Amino acid sequence: MWDTLIIQPFTNVLLAITMVVKNFGVAIILFTLLIKLVTYPLTAKQLKQTAAMQTLQSDPRYKKMMEKYRDNKEKLAEEQMKLYKETGVSPFGSCLPTLIQFPIIIGLYQSIIKAMAATPLEILRLERLVYPFLDATKILPIQNRFLWMDLGQPERLPILGIQIPILAIIVVATTWLQTKVMTPPSTGAGDQAAAMTKSMNLYMPILMGWMAYSLASGLALYFLVSNVATVVQYSGQGRSDWSKILPFIKKKSPAPEPRPVVVFPDDDDEEEEQEAPKPTAKPSARAAVKQQRPQYKRKK
C-alpha cells in the first residue's frame, strides 16, 4: 500500500525528470522543488497558524496569564485553553500540516534511495516499480556523478590531501538557519515549549549534519535543497527578522520625516517691497461730500 501510493509514483516522477534533464543531481534538485511547490498550500496554512500564535503570545492577556500562573502548571494550561478558544487560535493548528507533509518527506527520501540502485538486485527491484509507459531502461543504472560528488556515496572533497565533507557542513549551516527562521519568539523563561524548541534547534543541525556525512550524498543534496527552499518560503512571508537571526545584518531604520523647507527672501526683494508705494485709503462717502462743499470764511 505504501509503495503503491507513495514510493512508486515518486520514483517514477524522479526517473522521468532524470530522462529529461540527463543528470540525476539536477533531477533531485528539480524534484525537491516540485514537492515543495505541491505542498505549498500546507506550508502556507502552517505559516498562518504560526503567525496567529505569535500574535497571541504578544497579547497582554497572555503575558499576564503566564506571569500569574507560572507556578501552577495545571491552572496555566486551563487558562491557556480558554484564551485559545476565545481568540479562535488552535495550539496544534501548525502541527497538522507538518504531520500531513511527513509521509511525503519520507516517501521522497525512500524514492531517492531506490532510484540510486547500484547492485543488480537493487536494479531489478527498481525495474519492478517503473510504470510500463516509462522506458527507464535507457538510464538504468543511473549515472550518479554530479559536480565533484558520487551521489551514491558519502560526499568528500579532497583539499590539500584532506577529505573535507563540504556538503555536510553546508547542510548543518542551512538546517540551523531553517530552525532560526521557523522558530517563534520565546514568551518567557518559564515557557516549556520554548525550552524544548531551543533543544531541538541545537540537536537538529547536528543530526542532519551526521546524516549528510554518513549517508549517500544524493540524500545530502536533497537535505540542502529542502532547507534552502523552506527558508525562502518562510522569508517570502515577511515574518523573518534577519537582524536577530544574523547579527551582522543591520536592521533597517525607518526613513526620517522630511523637514519643512524655509525660504528666506533675498535682499533685492526686501528693497523692492520697501520702495513700493503704499496704497492710499479710499475716503469715505461723508468725507468726500465734505470736501466738495465750499468753505466760507467767518466775518470778524
XYZ file of C-alpha atoms in Angstrom, residues 241-252:
12
model
C 13.745 39.383 11.312
C 17.165 38.787 9.779
C 18.821 41.290 12.119
C 18.055 38.910 15.016
C 18.992 35.756 13.113
C 22.259 37.061 11.663
C 23.768 39.792 13.885
C 25.938 41.229 11.103
C 22.800 42.267 9.192
C 21.713 45.684 10.394
C 18.030 46.322 10.841
C 16.694 48.991 8.529
